[in-house]
Amino acid sequence: MLAKSIDDYLAMPYTIEVVRDESEGYSGWFARVVELPGCMTQADTFEELGEMIEDAMRVWIEVALEDGQAIPEPRPAEDYSGKFVVRVPKSLHRELVEAAEREGVSLNAFVNVALGRAIGSLQAVAAKPHPDHIPEPA
């Protein structure tokens, strides 16, 4: 079996998270590759971000190959059915049903939006560098 090249890896459908960064007077964009730990970049404009993340991926993969490290591949979308079961306290179930009724939507639709907002908030917080963090050179 032939070893994959950097371009082979770059052609794979990696998951890239993009967050608008407006912290500490800065206005720009932050991106990270979910499957490649530490592979991230930022850019002043959204248009610049695509090239910047590709450069970051190229360097990340090149260093991993040189060091003989395994390079994670993207997780196939088929691994996710879109369904899961969550057990919640009766009181929370009631609150969710009542909130969905107030909004005029199904419980499923309400929870879907609530989870999407919650994960978006968590990702925005996680994307902000810690004040004591010293960025690694790209």
mmCIF file of N, CA and C in Angstrom:
data_model
loop_
_atom_site.group_PDB
_atom_site.id
_atom_site.type_symbol
_atom_site.label_atom_id
_atom_site.label_comp_id
_atom_site.label_asym_id
_atom_site.label_seq_id
_atom_site.Cartn_x
_atom_site.Cartn_y
_atom_site.Cartn_z
ATOM 1 N N MET A 1 0.838 -1.189 0.000
ATOM 2 C CA MET A 1 0.000 0.000 0.000
ATOM 3 C C MET A 1 0.885 1.256 0.000
ATOM 4 N N LEU A 2 0.590 2.179 -0.866
ATOM 5 C CA LEU A 2 1.370 3.406 -0.966
ATOM 6 C C LEU A 2 1.009 4.358 0.166
ATOM 7 N N ALA A 3 2.020 5.039 0.665
ATOM 8 C CA ALA A 3 1.785 6.033 1.710
ATOM 9 C C ALA A 3 1.076 7.241 1.099
ATOM 10 N N LYS A 4 0.219 7.853 1.892
ATOM 11 C CA LYS A 4 -0.501 9.039 1.411
ATOM 12 C C LYS A 4 0.436 10.247 1.418
ATOM 13 N N SER A 5 0.224 11.120 0.450
ATOM 14 C CA SER A 5 1.004 12.358 0.372
ATOM 15 C C SER A 5 0.260 13.462 1.127
ATOM 16 N N ILE A 6 0.935 14.575 1.301
ATOM 17 C CA ILE A 6 0.300 15.730 1.937
ATOM 18 C C ILE A 6 -0.941 16.128 1.152
ATOM 19 N N ASP A 7 -0.839 16.154 -0.176
ATOM 20 C CA ASP A 7 -1.990 16.530 -1.002
ATOM 21 C C ASP A 7 -3.140 15.540 -0.866
ATOM 22 N N ASP A 8 -2.823 14.250 -0.667
ATOM 23 C CA ASP A 8 -3.880 13.254 -0.437
ATOM 24 C C ASP A 8 -4.668 13.614 0.820
ATOM 25 N N TYR A 9 -3.936 13.961 1.887
ATOM 26 C CA TYR A 9 -4.612 14.327 3.134
ATOM 27 C C TYR A 9 -5.399 15.629 2.974
ATOM 28 N N LEU A 10 -4.817 16.600 2.279
ATOM 29 C CA LEU A 10 -5.503 17.886 2.095
ATOM 30 C C LEU A 10 -6.792 17.744 1.295
ATOM 31 N N ALA A 11 -6.876 16.720 0.467
ATOM 32 C CA ALA A 11 -8.077 16.501 -0.345
ATOM 33 C C ALA A 11 -9.204 15.842 0.456
ATOM 34 N N MET A 12 -8.898 15.388 1.670
ATOM 35 C CA MET A 12 -9.914 14.708 2.482
ATOM 36 C C MET A 12 -10.851 15.724 3.135
ATOM 37 N N PRO A 13 -12.093 15.304 3.408
ATOM 38 C CA PRO A 13 -13.095 16.230 3.971
ATOM 39 C C PRO A 13 -12.972 16.399 5.489
ATOM 40 N N TYR A 14 -11.916 17.071 5.927
ATOM 41 C CA TYR A 14 -11.738 17.332 7.355
ATOM 42 C C TYR A 14 -12.795 18.317 7.852
ATOM 43 N N THR A 15 -13.093 18.234 9.140
ATOM 44 C CA THR A 15 -14.056 19.136 9.765
ATOM 45 C C THR A 15 -13.320 20.395 10.204
ATOM 46 N N ILE A 16 -13.741 21.533 9.682
ATOM 47 C CA ILE A 16 -13.108 22.801 10.033
ATOM 48 C C ILE A 16 -14.138 23.672 10.742
ATOM 49 N N GLU A 17 -13.826 24.039 11.976
ATOM 50 C CA GLU A 17 -14.692 24.942 12.739
ATOM 51 C C GLU A 17 -14.211 26.368 12.502
ATOM 52 N N VAL A 18 -15.154 27.245 12.219
ATOM 53 C CA VAL A 18 -14.846 28.650 11.967
ATOM 54 C C VAL A 18 -15.639 29.489 12.954
ATOM 55 N N VAL A 19 -14.942 30.416 13.615
ATOM 56 C CA VAL A 19 -15.582 31.271 14.612
ATOM 57 C C VAL A 19 -15.180 32.715 14.347
ATOM 58 N N ARG A 20 -16.155 33.599 14.399
ATOM 59 C CA ARG A 20 -15.877 35.035 14.304
ATOM 60 C C ARG A 20 -15.260 35.454 15.628
ATOM 61 N N ASP A 21 -14.123 36.111 15.603
ATOM 62 C CA ASP A 21 -13.409 36.510 16.815
ATOM 63 C C ASP A 21 -13.433 38.023 16.942
ATOM 64 N N GLU A 22 -14.126 38.502 17.954
ATOM 65 C CA GLU A 22 -14.185 39.940 18.206
ATOM 66 C C GLU A 22 -13.741 40.222 19.632
ATOM 67 N N SER A 23 -12.671 39.589 20.055
ATOM 68 C CA SER A 23 -12.197 39.746 21.424
ATOM 69 C C SER A 23 -11.094 40.790 21.511
ATOM 70 N N GLU A 24 -11.077 41.497 22.619
ATOM 71 C CA GLU A 24 -10.008 42.446 22.938
ATOM 72 C C GLU A 24 -9.707 43.421 21.801
ATOM 73 N N GLY A 25 -10.744 43.981 21.207
ATOM 74 C CA GLY A 25 -10.566 44.965 20.156
ATOM 75 C C GLY A 25 -10.171 44.402 18.804
ATOM 76 N N TYR A 26 -10.024 43.090 18.714
ATOM 77 C CA TYR A 26 -9.665 42.437 17.450
ATOM 78 C C TYR A 26 -10.938 42.025 16.735
ATOM 79 N N SER A 27 -10.958 42.159 15.443
ATOM 80 C CA SER A 27 -12.088 41.681 14.660
ATOM 81 C C SER A 27 -11.537 40.842 13.518
ATOM 82 N N GLY A 28 -11.778 39.552 13.587
ATOM 83 C CA GLY A 28 -11.268 38.661 12.559
ATOM 84 C C GLY A 28 -11.917 37.303 12.660
ATOM 85 N N TRP A 29 -11.234 36.288 12.164
ATOM 86 C CA TRP A 29 -11.782 34.936 12.096
ATOM 87 C C TRP A 29 -10.774 33.941 12.647
ATOM 88 N N PHE A 30 -11.281 32.910 13.303
ATOM 89 C CA PHE A 30 -10.473 31.834 13.866
ATOM 90 C C PHE A 30 -10.975 30.534 13.267
ATOM 91 N N ALA A 31 -10.060 29.639 12.897
ATOM 92 C CA ALA A 31 -10.454 28.330 12.366
ATOM 93 C C ALA A 31 -9.552 27.261 12.955
ATOM 94 N N ARG A 32 -10.144 26.068 13.178
ATOM 95 C CA ARG A 32 -9.359 24.923 13.630
ATOM 96 C C ARG A 32 -9.863 23.680 12.930
ATOM 97 N N VAL A 33 -8.958 22.725 12.735
ATOM 98 C CA VAL A 33 -9.313 21.448 12.129
ATOM 99 C C VAL A 33 -9.571 20.485 13.279
ATOM 100 N N VAL A 34 -10.805 20.023 13.395
ATOM 101 C CA VAL A 34 -11.227 19.213 14.534
ATOM 102 C C VAL A 34 -10.373 17.962 14.692
ATOM 103 N N GLU A 35 -10.101 17.267 13.605
ATOM 104 C CA GLU A 35 -9.398 15.986 13.670
ATOM 105 C C GLU A 35 -7.883 16.115 13.850
ATOM 106 N N LEU A 36 -7.336 17.306 13.662
ATOM 107 C CA LEU A 36 -5.887 17.506 13.755
ATOM 108 C C LEU A 36 -5.579 18.392 14.965
ATOM 109 N N PRO A 37 -5.310 17.797 16.124
ATOM 110 C CA PRO A 37 -5.115 18.571 17.359
ATOM 111 C C PRO A 37 -4.045 19.652 17.212
ATOM 112 N N GLY A 38 -4.419 20.874 17.551
ATOM 113 C CA GLY A 38 -3.480 21.985 17.480
ATOM 114 C C GLY A 38 -3.380 22.646 16.124
ATOM 115 N N CYS A 39 -4.087 22.139 15.131
ATOM 116 C CA CYS A 39 -4.054 22.730 13.793
ATOM 117 C C CYS A 39 -5.099 23.837 13.734
ATOM 118 N N MET A 40 -4.620 25.080 13.803
ATOM 119 C CA MET A 40 -5.528 26.225 13.834
ATOM 120 C C MET A 40 -4.842 27.442 13.255
ATOM 121 N N THR A 41 -5.651 28.442 12.956
ATOM 122 C CA THR A 41 -5.108 29.693 12.439
ATOM 123 C C THR A 41 -6.137 30.788 12.638
ATOM 124 N N GLN A 42 -5.737 32.001 12.344
ATOM 125 C CA GLN A 42 -6.677 33.117 12.358
ATOM 126 C C GLN A 42 -6.346 34.045 11.205
ATOM 127 N N ALA A 43 -7.343 34.828 10.818
ATOM 128 C CA ALA A 43 -7.162 35.761 9.702
ATOM 129 C C ALA A 43 -8.002 37.000 9.959
ATOM 130 N N ASP A 44 -7.604 38.094 9.343
ATOM 131 C CA ASP A 44 -8.354 39.335 9.496
ATOM 132 C C ASP A 44 -9.686 39.290 8.761
ATOM 133 N N THR A 45 -9.726 38.598 7.615
ATOM 134 C CA THR A 45 -10.962 38.523 6.842
ATOM 135 C C THR A 45 -11.330 37.067 6.591
ATOM 136 N N PHE A 46 -12.614 36.845 6.356
ATOM 137 C CA PHE A 46 -13.094 35.499 6.062
ATOM 138 C C PHE A 46 -12.466 34.983 4.770
ATOM 139 N N GLU A 47 -12.269 35.878 3.813
ATOM 140 C CA GLU A 47 -11.699 35.494 2.525
ATOM 141 C C GLU A 47 -10.281 34.938 2.678
ATOM 142 N N GLU A 48 -9.515 35.482 3.611
ATOM 143 C CA GLU A 48 -8.143 35.014 3.841
ATOM 144 C C GLU A 48 -8.097 33.674 4.576
ATOM 145 N N LEU A 49 -9.159 33.350 5.283
ATOM 146 C CA LEU A 49 -9.151 32.197 6.180
ATOM 147 C C LEU A 49 -8.946 30.875 5.454
ATOM 148 N N GLY A 50 -9.536 30.700 4.279
ATOM 149 C CA GLY A 50 -9.398 29.445 3.544
ATOM 150 C C GLY A 50 -7.951 29.110 3.237
ATOM 151 N N GLU A 51 -7.220 30.086 2.732
ATOM 152 C CA GLU A 51 -5.807 29.873 2.412
ATOM 153 C C GLU A 51 -4.993 29.644 3.684
ATOM 154 N N MET A 52 -5.329 30.383 4.736
ATOM 155 C CA MET A 52 -4.584 30.262 5.996
ATOM 156 C C MET A 52 -4.769 28.880 6.621
ATOM 157 N N ILE A 53 -6.002 28.360 6.611
ATOM 158 C CA ILE A 53 -6.222 27.051 7.229
ATOM 159 C C ILE A 53 -5.584 25.959 6.383
ATOM 160 N N GLU A 54 -5.593 26.115 5.066
ATOM 161 C CA GLU A 54 -4.922 25.121 4.216
ATOM 162 C C GLU A 54 -3.416 25.122 4.479
ATOM 163 N N ASP A 55 -2.831 26.307 4.643
ATOM 164 C CA ASP A 55 -1.405 26.386 4.977
ATOM 165 C C ASP A 55 -1.125 25.726 6.325
ATOM 166 N N ALA A 56 -1.979 25.989 7.314
ATOM 167 C CA ALA A 56 -1.798 25.389 8.640
ATOM 168 C C ALA A 56 -1.904 23.869 8.564
ATOM 169 N N MET A 57 -2.864 23.373 7.779
ATOM 170 C CA MET A 57 -3.014 21.922 7.614
ATOM 171 C C MET A 57 -1.785 21.321 6.933
ATOM 172 N N ARG A 58 -1.304 21.991 5.901
ATOM 173 C CA ARG A 58 -0.133 21.491 5.167
ATOM 174 C C ARG A 58 1.065 21.362 6.114
ATOM 175 N N VAL A 59 1.314 22.390 6.915
ATOM 176 C CA VAL A 59 2.439 22.355 7.854
ATOM 177 C C VAL A 59 2.220 21.271 8.908
ATOM 178 N N TRP A 60 1.001 21.174 9.449
ATOM 179 C CA TRP A 60 0.693 20.172 10.478
ATOM 180 C C TRP A 60 0.955 18.765 9.940
ATOM 181 N N ILE A 61 0.440 18.490 8.757
ATOM 182 C CA ILE A 61 0.586 17.155 8.153
ATOM 183 C C ILE A 61 2.049 16.881 7.808
ATOM 184 N N GLU A 62 2.745 17.883 7.266
ATOM 185 C CA GLU A 62 4.156 17.716 6.912
ATOM 186 C C GLU A 62 4.990 17.357 8.144
ATOM 187 N N VAL A 63 4.785 18.065 9.245
ATOM 188 C CA VAL A 63 5.531 17.787 10.476
ATOM 189 C C VAL A 63 5.188 16.397 11.006
ATOM 190 N N ALA A 64 3.907 16.038 10.973
ATOM 191 C CA ALA A 64 3.499 14.710 11.447
ATOM 192 C C ALA A 64 4.148 13.609 10.612
ATOM 193 N N LEU A 65 4.177 13.787 9.297
ATOM 194 C CA LEU A 65 4.812 12.789 8.429
ATOM 195 C C LEU A 65 6.311 12.684 8.710
ATOM 196 N N GLU A 66 6.967 13.838 8.862
ATOM 197 C CA GLU A 66 8.407 13.840 9.151
ATOM 198 C C GLU A 66 8.718 13.148 10.475
ATOM 199 N N ASP A 67 7.821 13.319 11.453
ATOM 200 C CA ASP A 67 8.020 12.719 12.779
ATOM 201 C C ASP A 67 7.516 11.284 12.858
ATOM 202 N N GLY A 68 6.966 10.776 11.760
ATOM 203 C CA GLY A 68 6.457 9.409 11.748
ATOM 204 C C GLY A 68 5.184 9.215 12.552
ATOM 205 N N GLN A 69 4.447 10.289 12.774
ATOM 206 C CA GLN A 69 3.204 10.213 13.539
ATOM 207 C C GLN A 69 2.046 9.810 12.635
ATOM 208 N N ALA A 70 1.084 9.119 13.226
ATOM 209 C CA ALA A 70 -0.139 8.775 12.493
ATOM 210 C C ALA A 70 -0.953 10.049 12.291
ATOM 211 N N ILE A 71 -1.529 10.184 11.125
ATOM 212 C CA ILE A 71 -2.348 11.356 10.818
ATOM 213 C C ILE A 71 -3.807 10.929 10.849
ATOM 214 N N PRO A 72 -4.586 11.522 11.766
ATOM 215 C CA PRO A 72 -6.002 11.155 11.832
ATOM 216 C C PRO A 72 -6.719 11.508 10.533
ATOM 217 N N GLU A 73 -7.614 10.638 10.125
ATOM 218 C CA GLU A 73 -8.421 10.922 8.941
ATOM 219 C C GLU A 73 -9.789 11.426 9.393
ATOM 220 N N PRO A 74 -10.502 12.113 8.506
ATOM 221 C CA PRO A 74 -11.828 12.614 8.867
ATOM 222 C C PRO A 74 -12.759 11.468 9.248
ATOM 223 N N ARG A 75 -13.638 11.746 10.167
ATOM 224 C CA ARG A 75 -14.633 10.762 10.568
ATOM 225 C C ARG A 75 -15.777 10.823 9.561
ATOM 226 N N PRO A 76 -16.169 9.671 9.020
ATOM 227 C CA PRO A 76 -17.246 9.675 8.020
ATOM 228 C C PRO A 76 -18.570 10.176 8.603
ATOM 229 N N ALA A 77 -19.313 10.919 7.800
ATOM 230 C CA ALA A 77 -20.609 11.439 8.241
ATOM 231 C C ALA A 77 -21.575 10.314 8.582
ATOM 232 N N GLU A 78 -21.378 9.126 7.999
ATOM 233 C CA GLU A 78 -22.280 8.001 8.254
ATOM 234 C C GLU A 78 -22.205 7.532 9.698
ATOM 235 N N ASP A 79 -21.173 7.937 10.430
ATOM 236 C CA ASP A 79 -21.044 7.530 11.824
ATOM 237 C C ASP A 79 -22.107 8.178 12.708
ATOM 238 N N TYR A 80 -22.834 9.140 12.176
ATOM 239 C CA TYR A 80 -23.824 9.868 12.959
ATOM 240 C C TYR A 80 -25.205 9.679 12.347
ATOM 241 N N SER A 81 -26.122 9.101 13.117
ATOM 242 C CA SER A 81 -27.468 8.839 12.600
ATOM 243 C C SER A 81 -28.373 10.057 12.711
ATOM 244 N N GLY A 82 -28.013 10.996 13.589
ATOM 245 C CA GLY A 82 -28.892 12.136 13.824
ATOM 246 C C GLY A 82 -29.895 11.867 14.929
ATOM 247 N N LYS A 83 -29.805 10.699 15.545
ATOM 248 C CA LYS A 83 -30.725 10.336 16.628
ATOM 249 C C LYS A 83 -29.934 9.889 17.845
ATOM 250 N N PHE A 84 -30.393 10.321 19.025
ATOM 251 C CA PHE A 84 -29.851 9.806 20.276
ATOM 252 C C PHE A 84 -30.895 10.009 21.367
ATOM 253 N N VAL A 85 -30.787 9.228 22.424
ATOM 254 C CA VAL A 85 -31.753 9.282 23.522
ATOM 255 C C VAL A 85 -31.090 9.949 24.716
ATOM 256 N N VAL A 86 -31.808 10.883 25.325
ATOM 257 C CA VAL A 86 -31.313 11.570 26.512
ATOM 258 C C VAL A 86 -32.368 11.455 27.604
ATOM 259 N N ARG A 87 -31.961 11.004 28.766
ATOM 260 C CA ARG A 87 -32.866 10.951 29.913
ATOM 261 C C ARG A 87 -32.678 12.239 30.706
ATOM 262 N N VAL A 88 -33.797 12.898 31.006
ATOM 263 C CA VAL A 88 -33.751 14.145 31.773
ATOM 264 C C VAL A 88 -34.730 14.050 32.935
ATOM 265 N N PRO A 89 -34.529 14.859 33.964
ATOM 266 C CA PRO A 89 -35.493 14.880 35.064
ATOM 267 C C PRO A 89 -36.873 15.322 34.560
ATOM 268 N N LYS A 90 -37.921 14.848 35.221
ATOM 269 C CA LYS A 90 -39.287 15.205 34.817
ATOM 270 C C LYS A 90 -39.486 16.717 34.796
ATOM 271 N N SER A 91 -38.887 17.408 35.754
ATOM 272 C CA SER A 91 -39.058 18.865 35.818
ATOM 273 C C SER A 91 -38.456 19.548 34.586
ATOM 274 N N LEU A 92 -37.301 19.085 34.132
ATOM 275 C CA LEU A 92 -36.690 19.657 32.930
ATOM 276 C C LEU A 92 -37.521 19.319 31.699
ATOM 277 N N HIS A 93 -38.036 18.099 31.636
ATOM 278 C CA HIS A 93 -38.896 17.690 30.523
ATOM 279 C C HIS A 93 -40.099 18.634 30.440
ATOM 280 N N ARG A 94 -40.724 18.893 31.595
ATOM 281 C CA ARG A 94 -41.884 19.789 31.630
ATOM 282 C C ARG A 94 -41.494 21.186 31.138
ATOM 283 N N GLU A 95 -40.369 21.713 31.638
ATOM 284 C CA GLU A 95 -39.929 23.053 31.237
ATOM 285 C C GLU A 95 -39.669 23.131 29.734
ATOM 286 N N LEU A 96 -39.074 22.091 29.176
ATOM 287 C CA LEU A 96 -38.805 22.064 27.735
ATOM 288 C C LEU A 96 -40.100 22.035 26.928
ATOM 289 N N VAL A 97 -41.054 21.199 27.363
ATOM 290 C CA VAL A 97 -42.344 21.115 26.662
ATOM 291 C C VAL A 97 -43.053 22.462 26.718
ATOM 292 N N GLU A 98 -43.074 23.087 27.900
ATOM 293 C CA GLU A 98 -43.753 24.381 28.047
ATOM 294 C C GLU A 98 -43.078 25.463 27.195
ATOM 295 N N ALA A 99 -41.758 25.459 27.154
ATOM 296 C CA ALA A 99 -41.041 26.447 26.338
ATOM 297 C C ALA A 99 -41.328 26.234 24.851
ATOM 298 N N ALA A 100 -41.364 24.976 24.417
ATOM 299 C CA ALA A 100 -41.670 24.671 23.015
ATOM 300 C C ALA A 100 -43.078 25.132 22.666
ATOM 301 N N GLU A 101 -44.025 24.892 23.573
ATOM 302 C CA GLU A 101 -45.407 25.331 23.329
ATOM 303 C C GLU A 101 -45.484 26.847 23.225
ATOM 304 N N ARG A 102 -44.759 27.567 24.094
ATOM 305 C CA ARG A 102 -44.756 29.035 24.027
ATOM 306 C C ARG A 102 -44.217 29.528 22.684
ATOM 307 N N GLU A 103 -43.240 28.804 22.138
ATOM 308 C CA GLU A 103 -42.643 29.175 20.852
ATOM 309 C C GLU A 103 -43.462 28.675 19.666
ATOM 310 N N GLY A 104 -44.420 27.794 19.942
ATOM 311 C CA GLY A 104 -45.255 27.255 18.868
ATOM 312 C C GLY A 104 -44.541 26.248 17.989
ATOM 313 N N VAL A 105 -43.592 25.512 18.573
ATOM 314 C CA VAL A 105 -42.850 24.503 17.818
ATOM 315 C C VAL A 105 -42.904 23.174 18.563
ATOM 316 N N SER A 106 -42.496 22.120 17.879
ATOM 317 C CA SER A 106 -42.459 20.807 18.522
ATOM 318 C C SER A 106 -41.327 20.762 19.548
ATOM 319 N N LEU A 107 -41.441 19.826 20.476
ATOM 320 C CA LEU A 107 -40.376 19.635 21.459
ATOM 321 C C LEU A 107 -39.061 19.315 20.745
ATOM 322 N N ASN A 108 -39.118 18.465 19.732
ATOM 323 C CA ASN A 108 -37.919 18.093 18.981
ATOM 324 C C ASN A 108 -37.265 19.327 18.349
ATOM 325 N N ALA A 109 -38.056 20.173 17.709
ATOM 326 C CA ALA A 109 -37.512 21.373 17.069
ATOM 327 C C ALA A 109 -36.916 22.319 18.108
ATOM 328 N N PHE A 110 -37.608 22.471 19.242
ATOM 329 C CA PHE A 110 -37.118 23.369 20.287
ATOM 330 C C PHE A 110 -35.775 22.891 20.838
ATOM 331 N N VAL A 111 -35.694 21.592 21.162
ATOM 332 C CA VAL A 111 -34.457 21.034 21.717
ATOM 333 C C VAL A 111 -33.335 21.104 20.680
ATOM 334 N N ASN A 112 -33.654 20.883 19.416
ATOM 335 C CA ASN A 112 -32.657 20.962 18.352
ATOM 336 C C ASN A 112 -32.028 22.357 18.309
ATOM 337 N N VAL A 113 -32.855 23.394 18.346
ATOM 338 C CA VAL A 113 -32.350 24.768 18.317
ATOM 339 C C VAL A 113 -31.565 25.071 19.595
ATOM 340 N N ALA A 114 -32.096 24.647 20.747
ATOM 341 C CA ALA A 114 -31.418 24.910 22.020
ATOM 342 C C ALA A 114 -30.036 24.255 22.062
ATOM 343 N N LEU A 115 -29.943 23.018 21.595
ATOM 344 C CA LEU A 115 -28.647 22.334 21.571
ATOM 345 C C LEU A 115 -27.683 23.018 20.602
ATOM 346 N N GLY A 116 -28.189 23.426 19.444
ATOM 347 C CA GLY A 116 -27.342 24.125 18.476
ATOM 348 C C GLY A 116 -26.790 25.422 19.037
ATOM 349 N N ARG A 117 -27.637 26.174 19.741
ATOM 350 C CA ARG A 117 -27.171 27.424 20.353
ATOM 351 C C ARG A 117 -26.152 27.146 21.454
ATOM 352 N N ALA A 118 -26.420 26.120 22.251
ATOM 353 C CA ALA A 118 -25.511 25.794 23.354
ATOM 354 C C ALA A 118 -24.138 25.385 22.833
ATOM 355 N N ILE A 119 -24.097 24.539 21.830
ATOM 356 C CA ILE A 119 -22.801 24.087 21.310
ATOM 357 C C ILE A 119 -22.074 25.236 20.618
ATOM 358 N N GLY A 120 -22.817 26.121 19.963
ATOM 359 C CA GLY A 120 -22.196 27.297 19.350
ATOM 360 C C GLY A 120 -21.556 28.194 20.388
ATOM 361 N N SER A 121 -22.225 28.378 21.522
ATOM 362 C CA SER A 121 -21.666 29.188 22.602
ATOM 363 C C SER A 121 -20.419 28.545 23.178
ATOM 364 N N LEU A 122 -20.462 27.228 23.365
ATOM 365 C CA LEU A 122 -19.297 26.516 23.899
ATOM 366 C C LEU A 122 -18.111 26.607 22.956
ATOM 367 N N GLN A 123 -18.366 26.486 21.661
ATOM 368 C CA GLN A 123 -17.278 26.554 20.687
ATOM 369 C C GLN A 123 -16.664 27.947 20.650
ATOM 370 N N ALA A 124 -17.504 28.969 20.794
ATOM 371 C CA ALA A 124 -16.983 30.335 20.790
ATOM 372 C C ALA A 124 -16.085 30.565 21.996
ATOM 373 N N VAL A 125 -16.494 30.045 23.152
ATOM 374 C CA VAL A 125 -15.680 30.185 24.359
ATOM 375 C C VAL A 125 -14.383 29.400 24.211
ATOM 376 N N ALA A 126 -14.468 28.178 23.690
ATOM 377 C CA ALA A 126 -13.280 27.331 23.537
ATOM 378 C C ALA A 126 -12.301 27.913 22.524
ATOM 379 N N ALA A 127 -12.800 28.661 21.561
ATOM 380 C CA ALA A 127 -11.936 29.207 20.510
ATOM 381 C C ALA A 127 -11.131 30.408 20.989
ATOM 382 N N LYS A 128 -11.582 31.040 22.072
ATOM 383 C CA LYS A 128 -10.859 32.205 22.574
ATOM 384 C C LYS A 128 -9.632 31.741 23.343
ATOM 385 N N PRO A 129 -8.473 32.280 23.008
ATOM 386 C CA PRO A 129 -7.267 31.861 23.710
ATOM 387 C C PRO A 129 -7.293 32.304 25.167
ATOM 388 N N HIS A 130 -6.727 31.478 26.027
ATOM 389 C CA HIS A 130 -6.608 31.806 27.440
ATOM 390 C C HIS A 130 -5.665 32.996 27.559
ATOM 391 N N PRO A 131 -5.913 33.926 28.500
ATOM 392 C CA PRO A 131 -5.048 35.108 28.612
ATOM 393 C C PRO A 131 -3.575 34.775 28.828
ATOM 394 N N ASP A 132 -3.281 33.640 29.457
ATOM 395 C CA ASP A 132 -1.894 33.255 29.704
ATOM 396 C C ASP A 132 -1.314 32.400 28.586
ATOM 397 N N HIS A 133 -2.108 32.132 27.552
ATOM 398 C CA HIS A 133 -1.672 31.243 26.473
ATOM 399 C C HIS A 133 -0.660 31.944 25.574
ATOM 400 N N ILE A 134 0.426 31.265 25.326
ATOM 401 C CA ILE A 134 1.430 31.763 24.378
ATOM 402 C C ILE A 134 1.240 30.980 23.093
ATOM 403 N N PRO A 135 0.827 31.631 22.011
ATOM 404 C CA PRO A 135 0.551 30.900 20.771
ATOM 405 C C PRO A 135 1.793 30.200 20.225
ATOM 406 N N GLU A 136 1.550 29.014 19.659
ATOM 407 C CA GLU A 136 2.624 28.265 19.014
ATOM 408 C C GLU A 136 2.866 28.862 17.634
ATOM 409 N N PRO A 137 4.113 28.880 17.184
ATOM 410 C CA PRO A 137 4.367 29.403 15.831
ATOM 411 C C PRO A 137 3.724 28.509 14.783
ATOM 412 N N ALA A 138 3.171 29.125 13.750
ATOM 413 C CA ALA A 138 2.502 28.365 12.683
ATOM 414 C C ALA A 138 3.498 27.767 11.736
#
